[in-house]
Coordinates of C-alpha atoms in Angstrom, one line a residue:
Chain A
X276 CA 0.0 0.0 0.0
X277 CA 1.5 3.3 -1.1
X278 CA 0.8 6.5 0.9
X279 CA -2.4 8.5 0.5
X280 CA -2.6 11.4 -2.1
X281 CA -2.3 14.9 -0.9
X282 CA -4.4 17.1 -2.8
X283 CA -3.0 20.7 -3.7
X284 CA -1.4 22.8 -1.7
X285 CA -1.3 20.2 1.2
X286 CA 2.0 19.3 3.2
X287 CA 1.9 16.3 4.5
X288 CA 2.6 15.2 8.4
X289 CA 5.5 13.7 9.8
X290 CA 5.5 9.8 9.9
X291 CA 7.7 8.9 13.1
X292 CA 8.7 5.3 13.8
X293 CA 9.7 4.9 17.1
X294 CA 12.0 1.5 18.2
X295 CA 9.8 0.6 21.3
X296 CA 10.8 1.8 25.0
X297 CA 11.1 5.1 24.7
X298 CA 11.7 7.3 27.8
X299 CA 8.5 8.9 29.3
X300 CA 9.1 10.2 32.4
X301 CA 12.9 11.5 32.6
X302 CA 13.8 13.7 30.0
X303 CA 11.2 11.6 27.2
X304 CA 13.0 13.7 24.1
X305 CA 11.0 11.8 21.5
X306 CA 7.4 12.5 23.1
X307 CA 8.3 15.8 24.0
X308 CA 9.7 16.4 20.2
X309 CA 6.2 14.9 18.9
X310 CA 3.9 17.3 21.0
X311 CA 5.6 20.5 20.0
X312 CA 5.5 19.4 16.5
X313 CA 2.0 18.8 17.3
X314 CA 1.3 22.2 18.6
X315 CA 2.1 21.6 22.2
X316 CA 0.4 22.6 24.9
X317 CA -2.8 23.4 21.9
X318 CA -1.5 20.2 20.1
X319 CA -4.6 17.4 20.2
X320 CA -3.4 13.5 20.4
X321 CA -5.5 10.8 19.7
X322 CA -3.8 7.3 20.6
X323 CA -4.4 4.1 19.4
X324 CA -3.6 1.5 22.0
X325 CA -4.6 -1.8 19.4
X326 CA -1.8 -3.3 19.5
X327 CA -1.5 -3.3 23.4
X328 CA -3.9 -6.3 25.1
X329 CA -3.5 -4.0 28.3
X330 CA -6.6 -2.0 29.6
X331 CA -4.3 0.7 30.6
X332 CA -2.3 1.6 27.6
X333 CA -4.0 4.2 26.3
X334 CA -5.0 6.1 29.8
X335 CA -1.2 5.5 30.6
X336 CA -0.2 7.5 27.3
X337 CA -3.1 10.0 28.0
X338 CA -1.3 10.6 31.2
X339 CA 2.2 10.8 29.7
X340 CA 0.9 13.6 26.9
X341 CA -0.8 15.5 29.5
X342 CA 2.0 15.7 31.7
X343 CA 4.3 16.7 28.7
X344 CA 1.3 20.0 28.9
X345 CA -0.9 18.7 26.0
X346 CA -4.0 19.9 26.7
X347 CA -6.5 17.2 25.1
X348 CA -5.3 13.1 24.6
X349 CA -7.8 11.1 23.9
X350 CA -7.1 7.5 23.3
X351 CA -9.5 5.1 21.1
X352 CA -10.0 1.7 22.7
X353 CA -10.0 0.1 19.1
X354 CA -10.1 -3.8 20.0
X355 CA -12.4 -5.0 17.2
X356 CA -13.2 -4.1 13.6
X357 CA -16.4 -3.7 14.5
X358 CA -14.8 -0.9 16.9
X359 CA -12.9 0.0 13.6
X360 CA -15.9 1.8 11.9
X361 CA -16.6 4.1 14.5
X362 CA -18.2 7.5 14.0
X363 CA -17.0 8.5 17.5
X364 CA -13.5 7.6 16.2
X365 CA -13.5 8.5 13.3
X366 CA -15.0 12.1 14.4
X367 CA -12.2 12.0 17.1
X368 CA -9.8 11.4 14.7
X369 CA -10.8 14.9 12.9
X370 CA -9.9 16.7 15.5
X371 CA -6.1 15.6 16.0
X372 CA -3.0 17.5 15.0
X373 CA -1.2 14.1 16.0
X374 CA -1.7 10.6 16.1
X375 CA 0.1 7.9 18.5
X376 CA -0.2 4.5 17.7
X377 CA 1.1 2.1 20.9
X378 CA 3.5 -1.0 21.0
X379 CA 2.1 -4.6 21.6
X380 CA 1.5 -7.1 19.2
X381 CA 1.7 -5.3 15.3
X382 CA -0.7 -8.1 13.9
X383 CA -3.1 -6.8 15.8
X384 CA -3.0 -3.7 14.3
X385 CA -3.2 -5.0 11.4
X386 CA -6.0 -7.5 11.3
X387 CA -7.9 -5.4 13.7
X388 CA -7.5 -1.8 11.4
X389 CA -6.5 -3.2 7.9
X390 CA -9.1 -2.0 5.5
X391 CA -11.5 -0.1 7.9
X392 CA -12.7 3.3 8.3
X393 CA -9.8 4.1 11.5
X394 CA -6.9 3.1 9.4
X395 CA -8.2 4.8 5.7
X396 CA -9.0 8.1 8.1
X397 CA -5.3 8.1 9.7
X398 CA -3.7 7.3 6.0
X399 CA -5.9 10.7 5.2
X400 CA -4.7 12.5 7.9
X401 CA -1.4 12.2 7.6
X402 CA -1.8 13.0 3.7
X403 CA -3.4 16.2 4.9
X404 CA -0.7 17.4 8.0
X405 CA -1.1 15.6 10.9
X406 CA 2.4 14.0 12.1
X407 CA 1.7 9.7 12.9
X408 CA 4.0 8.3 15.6
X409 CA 4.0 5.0 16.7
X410 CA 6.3 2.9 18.8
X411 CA 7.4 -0.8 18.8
X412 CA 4.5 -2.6 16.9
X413 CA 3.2 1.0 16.0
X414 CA 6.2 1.8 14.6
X415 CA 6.6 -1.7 12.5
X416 CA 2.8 -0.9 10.6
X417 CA 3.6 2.2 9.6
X418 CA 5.7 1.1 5.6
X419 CA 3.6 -0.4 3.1
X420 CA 5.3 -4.0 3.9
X421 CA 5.4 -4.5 7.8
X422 CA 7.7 -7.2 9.6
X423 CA 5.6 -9.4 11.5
X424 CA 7.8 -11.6 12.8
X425 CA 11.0 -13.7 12.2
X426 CA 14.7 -15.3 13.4
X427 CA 17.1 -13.3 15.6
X428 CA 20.2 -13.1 14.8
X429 CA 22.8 -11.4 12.9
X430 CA 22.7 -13.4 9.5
X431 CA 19.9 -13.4 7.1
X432 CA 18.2 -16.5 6.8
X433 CA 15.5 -17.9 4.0
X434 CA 12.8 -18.2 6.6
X435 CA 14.7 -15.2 8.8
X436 CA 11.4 -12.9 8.4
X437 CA 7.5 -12.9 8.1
X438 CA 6.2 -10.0 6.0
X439 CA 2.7 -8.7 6.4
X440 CA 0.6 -5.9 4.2
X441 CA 1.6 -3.0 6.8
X442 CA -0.6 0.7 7.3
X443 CA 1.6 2.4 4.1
X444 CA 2.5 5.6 5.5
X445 CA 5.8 5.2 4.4
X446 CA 7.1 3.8 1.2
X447 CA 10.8 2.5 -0.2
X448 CA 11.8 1.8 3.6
X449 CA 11.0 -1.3 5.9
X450 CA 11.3 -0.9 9.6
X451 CA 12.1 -3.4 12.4
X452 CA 12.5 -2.1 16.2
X453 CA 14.0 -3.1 19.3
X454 CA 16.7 -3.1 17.0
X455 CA 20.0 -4.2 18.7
X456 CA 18.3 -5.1 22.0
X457 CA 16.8 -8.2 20.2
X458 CA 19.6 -8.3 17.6
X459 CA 17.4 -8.2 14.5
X460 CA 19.9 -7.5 12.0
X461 CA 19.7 -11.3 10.7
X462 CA 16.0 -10.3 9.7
X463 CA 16.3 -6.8 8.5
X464 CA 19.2 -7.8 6.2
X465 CA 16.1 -11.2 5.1
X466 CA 13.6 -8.1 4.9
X467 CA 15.8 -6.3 2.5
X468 CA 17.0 -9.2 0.3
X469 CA 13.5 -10.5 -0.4
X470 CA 12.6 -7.6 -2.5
X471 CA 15.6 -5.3 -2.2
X472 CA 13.6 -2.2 -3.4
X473 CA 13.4 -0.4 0.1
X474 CA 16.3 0.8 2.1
X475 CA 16.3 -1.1 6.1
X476 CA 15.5 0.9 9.2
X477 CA 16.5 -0.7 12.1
X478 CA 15.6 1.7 14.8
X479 CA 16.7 0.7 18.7
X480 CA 14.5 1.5 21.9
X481 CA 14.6 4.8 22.9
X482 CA 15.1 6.3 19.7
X483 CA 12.9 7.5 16.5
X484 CA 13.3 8.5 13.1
X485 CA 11.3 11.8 12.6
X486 CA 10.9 11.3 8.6
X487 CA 9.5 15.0 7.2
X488 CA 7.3 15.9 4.7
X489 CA 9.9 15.6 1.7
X490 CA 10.9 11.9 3.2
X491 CA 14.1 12.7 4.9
X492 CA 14.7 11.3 8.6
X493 CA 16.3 12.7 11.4
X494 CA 17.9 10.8 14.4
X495 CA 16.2 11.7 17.7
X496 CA 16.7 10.3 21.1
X497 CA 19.6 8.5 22.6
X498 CA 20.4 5.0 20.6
X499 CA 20.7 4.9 16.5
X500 CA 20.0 3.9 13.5
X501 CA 21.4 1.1 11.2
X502 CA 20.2 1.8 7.7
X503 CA 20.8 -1.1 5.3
X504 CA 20.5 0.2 1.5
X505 CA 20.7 -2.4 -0.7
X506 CA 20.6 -0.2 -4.0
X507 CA 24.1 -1.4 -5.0
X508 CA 23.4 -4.5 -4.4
X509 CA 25.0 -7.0 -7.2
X510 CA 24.4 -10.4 -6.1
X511 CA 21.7 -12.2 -4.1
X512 CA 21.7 -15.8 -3.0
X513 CA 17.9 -15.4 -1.3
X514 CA 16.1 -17.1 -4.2
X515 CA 18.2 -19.9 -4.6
X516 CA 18.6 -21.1 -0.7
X517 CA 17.4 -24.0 1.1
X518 CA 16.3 -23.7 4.6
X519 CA 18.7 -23.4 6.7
X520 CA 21.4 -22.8 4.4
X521 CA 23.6 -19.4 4.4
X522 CA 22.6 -16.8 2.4
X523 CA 25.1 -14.3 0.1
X524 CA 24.5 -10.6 -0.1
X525 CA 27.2 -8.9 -2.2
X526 CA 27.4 -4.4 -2.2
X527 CA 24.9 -3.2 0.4
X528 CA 25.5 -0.4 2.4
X529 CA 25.2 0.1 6.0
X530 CA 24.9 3.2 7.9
X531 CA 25.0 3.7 11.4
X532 CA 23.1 7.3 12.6
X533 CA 23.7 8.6 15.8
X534 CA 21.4 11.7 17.0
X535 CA 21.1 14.3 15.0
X536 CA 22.2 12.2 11.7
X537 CA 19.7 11.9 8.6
X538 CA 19.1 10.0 6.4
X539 CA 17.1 11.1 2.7
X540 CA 15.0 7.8 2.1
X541 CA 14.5 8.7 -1.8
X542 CA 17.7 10.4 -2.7
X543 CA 19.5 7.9 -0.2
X544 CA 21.7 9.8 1.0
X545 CA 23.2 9.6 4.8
X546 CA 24.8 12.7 6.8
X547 CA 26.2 12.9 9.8
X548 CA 24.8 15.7 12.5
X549 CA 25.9 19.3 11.7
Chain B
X98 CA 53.2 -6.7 12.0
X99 CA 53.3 -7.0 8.5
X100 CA 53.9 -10.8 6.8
X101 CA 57.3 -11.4 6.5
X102 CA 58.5 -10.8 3.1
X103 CA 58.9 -13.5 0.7
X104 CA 62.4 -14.6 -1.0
X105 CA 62.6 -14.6 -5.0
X106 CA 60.4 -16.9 -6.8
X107 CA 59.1 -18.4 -3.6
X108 CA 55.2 -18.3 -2.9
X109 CA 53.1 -17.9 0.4
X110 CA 51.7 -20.5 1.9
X111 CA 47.7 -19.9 2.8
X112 CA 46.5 -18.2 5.8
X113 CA 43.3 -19.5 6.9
X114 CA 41.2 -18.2 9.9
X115 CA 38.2 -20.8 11.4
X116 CA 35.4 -19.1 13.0
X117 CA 36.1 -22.1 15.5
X118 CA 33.8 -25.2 16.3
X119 CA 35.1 -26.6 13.2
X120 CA 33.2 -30.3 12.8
X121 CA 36.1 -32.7 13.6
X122 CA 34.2 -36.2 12.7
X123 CA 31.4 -35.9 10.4
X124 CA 32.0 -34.6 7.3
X125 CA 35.3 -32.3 8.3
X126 CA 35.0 -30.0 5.5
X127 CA 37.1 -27.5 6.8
X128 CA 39.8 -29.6 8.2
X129 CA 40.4 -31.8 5.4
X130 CA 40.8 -29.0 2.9
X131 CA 43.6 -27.9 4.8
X132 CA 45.0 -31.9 4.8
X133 CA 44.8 -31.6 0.7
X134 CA 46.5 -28.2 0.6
X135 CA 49.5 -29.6 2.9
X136 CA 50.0 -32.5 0.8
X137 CA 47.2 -34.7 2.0
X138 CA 48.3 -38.3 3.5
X139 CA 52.3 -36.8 2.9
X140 CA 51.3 -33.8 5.0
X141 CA 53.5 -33.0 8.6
X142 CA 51.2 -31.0 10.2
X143 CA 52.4 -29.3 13.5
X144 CA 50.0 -28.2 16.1
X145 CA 50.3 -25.3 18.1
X146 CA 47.7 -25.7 21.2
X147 CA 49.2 -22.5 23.2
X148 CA 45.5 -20.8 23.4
X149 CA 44.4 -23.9 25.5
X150 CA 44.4 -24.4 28.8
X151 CA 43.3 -28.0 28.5
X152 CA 46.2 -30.5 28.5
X153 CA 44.9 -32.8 25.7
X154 CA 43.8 -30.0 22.9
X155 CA 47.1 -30.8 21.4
X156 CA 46.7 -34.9 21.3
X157 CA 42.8 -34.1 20.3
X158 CA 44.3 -32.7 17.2
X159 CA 46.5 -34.6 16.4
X160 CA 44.1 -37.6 16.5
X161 CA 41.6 -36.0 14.5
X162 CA 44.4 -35.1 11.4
X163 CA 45.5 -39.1 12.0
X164 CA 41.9 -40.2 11.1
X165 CA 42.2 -37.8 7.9
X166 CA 44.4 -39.9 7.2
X167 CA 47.6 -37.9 7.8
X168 CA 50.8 -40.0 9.1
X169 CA 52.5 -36.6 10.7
X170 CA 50.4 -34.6 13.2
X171 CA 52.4 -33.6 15.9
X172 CA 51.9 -31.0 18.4
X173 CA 54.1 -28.5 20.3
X174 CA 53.2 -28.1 24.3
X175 CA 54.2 -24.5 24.7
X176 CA 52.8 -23.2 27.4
X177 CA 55.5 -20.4 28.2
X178 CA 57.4 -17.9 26.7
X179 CA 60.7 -20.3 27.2
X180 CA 59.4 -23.6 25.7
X181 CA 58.7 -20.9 22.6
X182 CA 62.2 -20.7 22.6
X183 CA 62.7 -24.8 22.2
X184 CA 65.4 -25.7 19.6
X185 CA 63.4 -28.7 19.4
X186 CA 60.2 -27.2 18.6
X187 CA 61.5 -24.4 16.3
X188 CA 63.4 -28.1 14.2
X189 CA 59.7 -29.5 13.9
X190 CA 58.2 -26.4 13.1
X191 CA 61.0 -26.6 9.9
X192 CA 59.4 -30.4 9.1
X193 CA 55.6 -28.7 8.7
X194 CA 54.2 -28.3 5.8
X195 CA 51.2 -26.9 7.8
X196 CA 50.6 -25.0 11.2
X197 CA 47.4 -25.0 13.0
X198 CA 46.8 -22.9 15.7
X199 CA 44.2 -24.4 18.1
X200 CA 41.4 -22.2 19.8
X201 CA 41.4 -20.9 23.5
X202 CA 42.5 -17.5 24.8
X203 CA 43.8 -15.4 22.4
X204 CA 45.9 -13.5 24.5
X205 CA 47.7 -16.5 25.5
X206 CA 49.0 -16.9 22.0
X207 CA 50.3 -13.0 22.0
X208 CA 51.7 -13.0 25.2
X209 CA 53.2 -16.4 25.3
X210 CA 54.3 -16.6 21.5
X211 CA 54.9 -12.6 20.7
X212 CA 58.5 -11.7 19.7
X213 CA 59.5 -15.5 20.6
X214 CA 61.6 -17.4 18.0
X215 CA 58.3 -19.9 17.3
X216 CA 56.4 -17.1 16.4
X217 CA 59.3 -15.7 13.9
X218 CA 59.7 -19.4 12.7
X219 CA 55.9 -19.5 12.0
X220 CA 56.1 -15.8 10.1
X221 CA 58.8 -17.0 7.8
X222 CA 57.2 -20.4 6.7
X223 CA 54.8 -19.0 5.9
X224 CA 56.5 -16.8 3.7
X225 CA 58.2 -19.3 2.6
X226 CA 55.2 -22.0 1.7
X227 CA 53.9 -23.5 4.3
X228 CA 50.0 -23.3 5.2
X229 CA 48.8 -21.8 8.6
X230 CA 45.3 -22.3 9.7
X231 CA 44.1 -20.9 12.8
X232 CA 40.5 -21.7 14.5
X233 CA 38.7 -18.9 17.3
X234 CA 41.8 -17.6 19.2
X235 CA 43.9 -19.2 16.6
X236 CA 41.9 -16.9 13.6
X237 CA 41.7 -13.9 15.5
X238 CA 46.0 -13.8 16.3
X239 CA 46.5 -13.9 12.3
X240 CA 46.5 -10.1 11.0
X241 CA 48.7 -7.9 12.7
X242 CA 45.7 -5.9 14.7
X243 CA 43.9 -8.8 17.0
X244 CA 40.8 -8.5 18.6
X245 CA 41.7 -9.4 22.1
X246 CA 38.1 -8.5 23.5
X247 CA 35.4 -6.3 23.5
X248 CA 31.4 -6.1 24.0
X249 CA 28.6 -8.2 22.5
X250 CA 26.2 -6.2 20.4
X251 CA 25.4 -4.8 16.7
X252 CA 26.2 -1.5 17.2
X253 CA 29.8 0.5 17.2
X254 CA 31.1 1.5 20.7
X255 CA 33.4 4.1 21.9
X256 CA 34.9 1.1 23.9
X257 CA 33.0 -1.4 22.1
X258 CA 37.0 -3.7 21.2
X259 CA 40.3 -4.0 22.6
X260 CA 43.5 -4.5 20.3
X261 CA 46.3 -6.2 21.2
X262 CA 49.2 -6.7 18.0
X263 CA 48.2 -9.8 16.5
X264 CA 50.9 -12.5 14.8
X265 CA 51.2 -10.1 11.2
X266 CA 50.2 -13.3 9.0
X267 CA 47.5 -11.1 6.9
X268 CA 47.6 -7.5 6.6
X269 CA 44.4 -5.1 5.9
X270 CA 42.1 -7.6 7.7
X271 CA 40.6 -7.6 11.0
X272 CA 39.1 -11.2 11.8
X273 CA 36.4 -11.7 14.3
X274 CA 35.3 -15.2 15.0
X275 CA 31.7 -17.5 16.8
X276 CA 30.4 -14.0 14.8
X277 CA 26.9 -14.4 14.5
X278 CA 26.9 -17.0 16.8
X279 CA 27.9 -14.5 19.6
X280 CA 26.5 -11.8 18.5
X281 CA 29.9 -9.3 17.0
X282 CA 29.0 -6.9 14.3
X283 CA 29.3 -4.2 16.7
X284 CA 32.5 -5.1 18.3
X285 CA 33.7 -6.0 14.6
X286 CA 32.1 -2.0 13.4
X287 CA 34.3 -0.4 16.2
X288 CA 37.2 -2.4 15.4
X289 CA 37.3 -1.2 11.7
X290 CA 36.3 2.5 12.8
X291 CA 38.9 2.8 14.9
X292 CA 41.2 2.9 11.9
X293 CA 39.5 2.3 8.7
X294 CA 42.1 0.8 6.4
X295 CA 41.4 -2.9 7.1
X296 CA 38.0 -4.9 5.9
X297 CA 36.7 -6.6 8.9
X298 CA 36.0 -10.4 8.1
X299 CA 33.5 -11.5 10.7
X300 CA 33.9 -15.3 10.4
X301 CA 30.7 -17.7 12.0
X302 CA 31.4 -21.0 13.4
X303 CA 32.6 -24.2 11.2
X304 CA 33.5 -21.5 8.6
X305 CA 36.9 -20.6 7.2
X306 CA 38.4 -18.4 5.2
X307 CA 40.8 -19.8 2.6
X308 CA 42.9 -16.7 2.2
X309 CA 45.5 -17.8 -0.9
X310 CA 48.8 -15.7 -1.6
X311 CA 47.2 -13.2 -3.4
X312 CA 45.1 -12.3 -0.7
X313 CA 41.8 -13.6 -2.4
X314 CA 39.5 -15.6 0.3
X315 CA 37.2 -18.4 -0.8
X316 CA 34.3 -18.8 2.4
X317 CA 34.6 -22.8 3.0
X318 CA 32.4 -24.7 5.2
X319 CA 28.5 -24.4 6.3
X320 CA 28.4 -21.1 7.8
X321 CA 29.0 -17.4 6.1
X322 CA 31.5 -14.7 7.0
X323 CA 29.8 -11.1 7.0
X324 CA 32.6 -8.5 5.4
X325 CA 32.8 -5.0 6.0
X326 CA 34.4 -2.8 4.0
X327 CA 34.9 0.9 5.2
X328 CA 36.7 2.3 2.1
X329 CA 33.8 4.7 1.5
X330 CA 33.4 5.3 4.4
X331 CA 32.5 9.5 4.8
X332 CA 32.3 10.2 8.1
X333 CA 32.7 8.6 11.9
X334 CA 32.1 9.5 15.0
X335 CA 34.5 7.2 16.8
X336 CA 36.9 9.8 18.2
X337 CA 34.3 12.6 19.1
X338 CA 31.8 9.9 20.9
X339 CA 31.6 10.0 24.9
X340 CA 31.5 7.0 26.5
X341 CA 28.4 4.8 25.8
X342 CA 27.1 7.4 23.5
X343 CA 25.6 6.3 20.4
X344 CA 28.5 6.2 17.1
X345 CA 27.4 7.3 13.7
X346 CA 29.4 5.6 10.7
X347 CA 28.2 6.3 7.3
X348 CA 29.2 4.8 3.9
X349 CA 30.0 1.0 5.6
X350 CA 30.0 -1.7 2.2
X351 CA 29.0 -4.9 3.6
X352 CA 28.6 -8.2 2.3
X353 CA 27.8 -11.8 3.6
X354 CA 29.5 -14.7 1.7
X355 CA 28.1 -18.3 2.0
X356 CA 30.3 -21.1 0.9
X357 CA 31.9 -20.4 -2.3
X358 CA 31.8 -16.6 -2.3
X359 CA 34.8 -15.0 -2.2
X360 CA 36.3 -11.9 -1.5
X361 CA 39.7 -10.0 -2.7
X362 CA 41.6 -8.4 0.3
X363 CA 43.4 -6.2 -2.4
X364 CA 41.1 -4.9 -4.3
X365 CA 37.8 -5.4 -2.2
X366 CA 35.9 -7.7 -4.0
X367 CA 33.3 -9.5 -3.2
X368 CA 32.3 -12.5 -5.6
X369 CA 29.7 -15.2 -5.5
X370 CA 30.0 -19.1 -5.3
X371 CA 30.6 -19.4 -9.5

């Protein structure tokens, strides 16, 4: 699924991936970053807590924006499809200037919002300004092919990932989180090879890549960012592997962004912080 | 250390690193590749079991290269720096047509065998012809930078490796071993940033690299070896980075080799299996 259209004139919003964990008490850098591009104090979040099976998600995060000086966070208890369609929400949803989605369990958020009126109306939204965040599973729906699942490790691995149809926020990237707590590199680098079209986010706890308008990311937070970009990539093995058997991946690059690094996802282009 | 220099018409012998847990019994790929290169059933191999603490890693070997069928497998108990000076061990070491360097500690094998006349003796046969294959401590004493220690992880560190000089068998490599297995891009990513002018070979388990006199490796075995190459590499943080902060390195090549691949030190060329 490719982004939604903006019509004229329209900018869109910021689509922010956040790796799972990130601070929100102690100096939380990535909320705080979120609500001021938001409109702070004025700024409006609604939060979709879908992916969490915990009751108090979404009241927790409600707390967390409010104490960052939000005035109104409003979080959706979304736990159905039939919850999916409605009107409450989906007015709710009209009134945001930002958008969190929680962590938990990202096939939940995809089987519970994947074709209803909650996830169309957040694709539109963001087409039309308002900046998405999402962290953890939240973060992993957000490109147009979501990891669902798959091997840890360092090496990539024919059965090293399980793709799923994601949210499409974001195109020509795929995103895994918990990056090098759960050492995922192994199935970022299978991600990548499978259809080597997109460039590899792997984004670690306590960390977020703020991608503007114009598709360029920014570092923010306190880990990095290993980007895989396999656009020089000459030889692949992935096809041709039986299970279990190791894989060759000849020319990809690898950056590794520290705060304040960026990274242009269409011109592909890494630089460090100024 | 640089390899000692070859005399006129005279022609290294290979250098070749083993990720360690080399299969001994069934199907010893690894192991009886190295036989065939030293002359198969005619071979003399000499075993050097310094990294070992274990009395019989020695005998092991040399029962393992019997059942390959080799009649001469004998190995040197050098467990301090004054057996390293043995006139009877440095007149075996001139019967080998191979070396290999058993796992263990590899800071046993720098600090025992560093500046001794063993070490010289194995420098110079080499030079002069004779094979040297090393497996976990054994691989990681061959280039002249070793990877003594360091942290587990797949990100760069400001203290991420320690160096000790290595043995100087290979130049412009830095080899890691157990890589994915224990988890060492990252200490592998700070080893090359902190002076970019080697590739780093990160070498998995039951995995060698058949490095031939000209410096082209051939990945042998059933695991891969993961290569980074920093020659584009544009910027790093290394030196700037506080301790435990977050490193960016931008413009890394990496590739992963299965069996068959191989890679040119030289030139820094990756090819796969043909």
């Amino acid at each position: 699924m490719c982004p939604a259209k903006t019509t004229d004139g329209q900018q869109r919003g910021f689509v922010i991936p956040i790796g799972g964990a990130e601070e929100r008490v102690n100096d939380p850098i990535i909320l705080k970053r979120f609500v001021e591009l938001c409109g702070g104090e004025n700024a409006y979040i609604v939060i979709i807590p879908t992916a969490s099976q915990l009751d108090d998600t979404g009241s927790n995060y409600e707390t967390v924006f409010h104490e960052l000086g939000v005035k109104k966070a409003v979080s959706l208890p979304i736990n159905d499809r039939e919850q999916a369609n409605s009107d409450d929400y989906l007015a709710e949803l009209k009134n945001a200037t930002g958008i969190f989605i929680t962590g938990g369990n990202q096939l939940r958020l995809s089987t519970i919002l994947g074709g209803t009126p909650v996830a169309q109306s957040i694709r539109k939204l963001n087409a039309a300004g308002v900046h998405v965040a999402g962290t953890s599973a939240g973060a992993a729906i957000m490109p147009g092919h979501m990891i669902a699942g798959g091997r840890t490790g360092a090496l990539p691995n024919e059965e090293g990932v399980t793709f799923a149809p994601g949210m499409g926020l974001i195109n020509k990237v795929i995103i895994d989180q918990h990056f090098s707590q759960r050492n995922r590199l192994g199935r970022l680098l299978s991600a990548i090879s499978y259809n080597p079209f997109a460039s590899g986010l792997g984004i670690c706890e306590n960390t977020a890549a703020f991608i503007d308008p114009s598709g360029t990311l920014e570092v923010v937070g306190h880990g990095s960012i290993t980007v895989v970009d396999p656009s020089d990539l000459t030889h692949s093995s992935m096809a041709d592997a039986n299970r279990g058997e190791a894989i060759t991946l000849i020319g990809l690059k690898l950056h590794v962004l520290s705060p304040g690094a960026t990274y242009c996802i269409n011109e592909r282009i890494a630089k460090p912080a100024r």
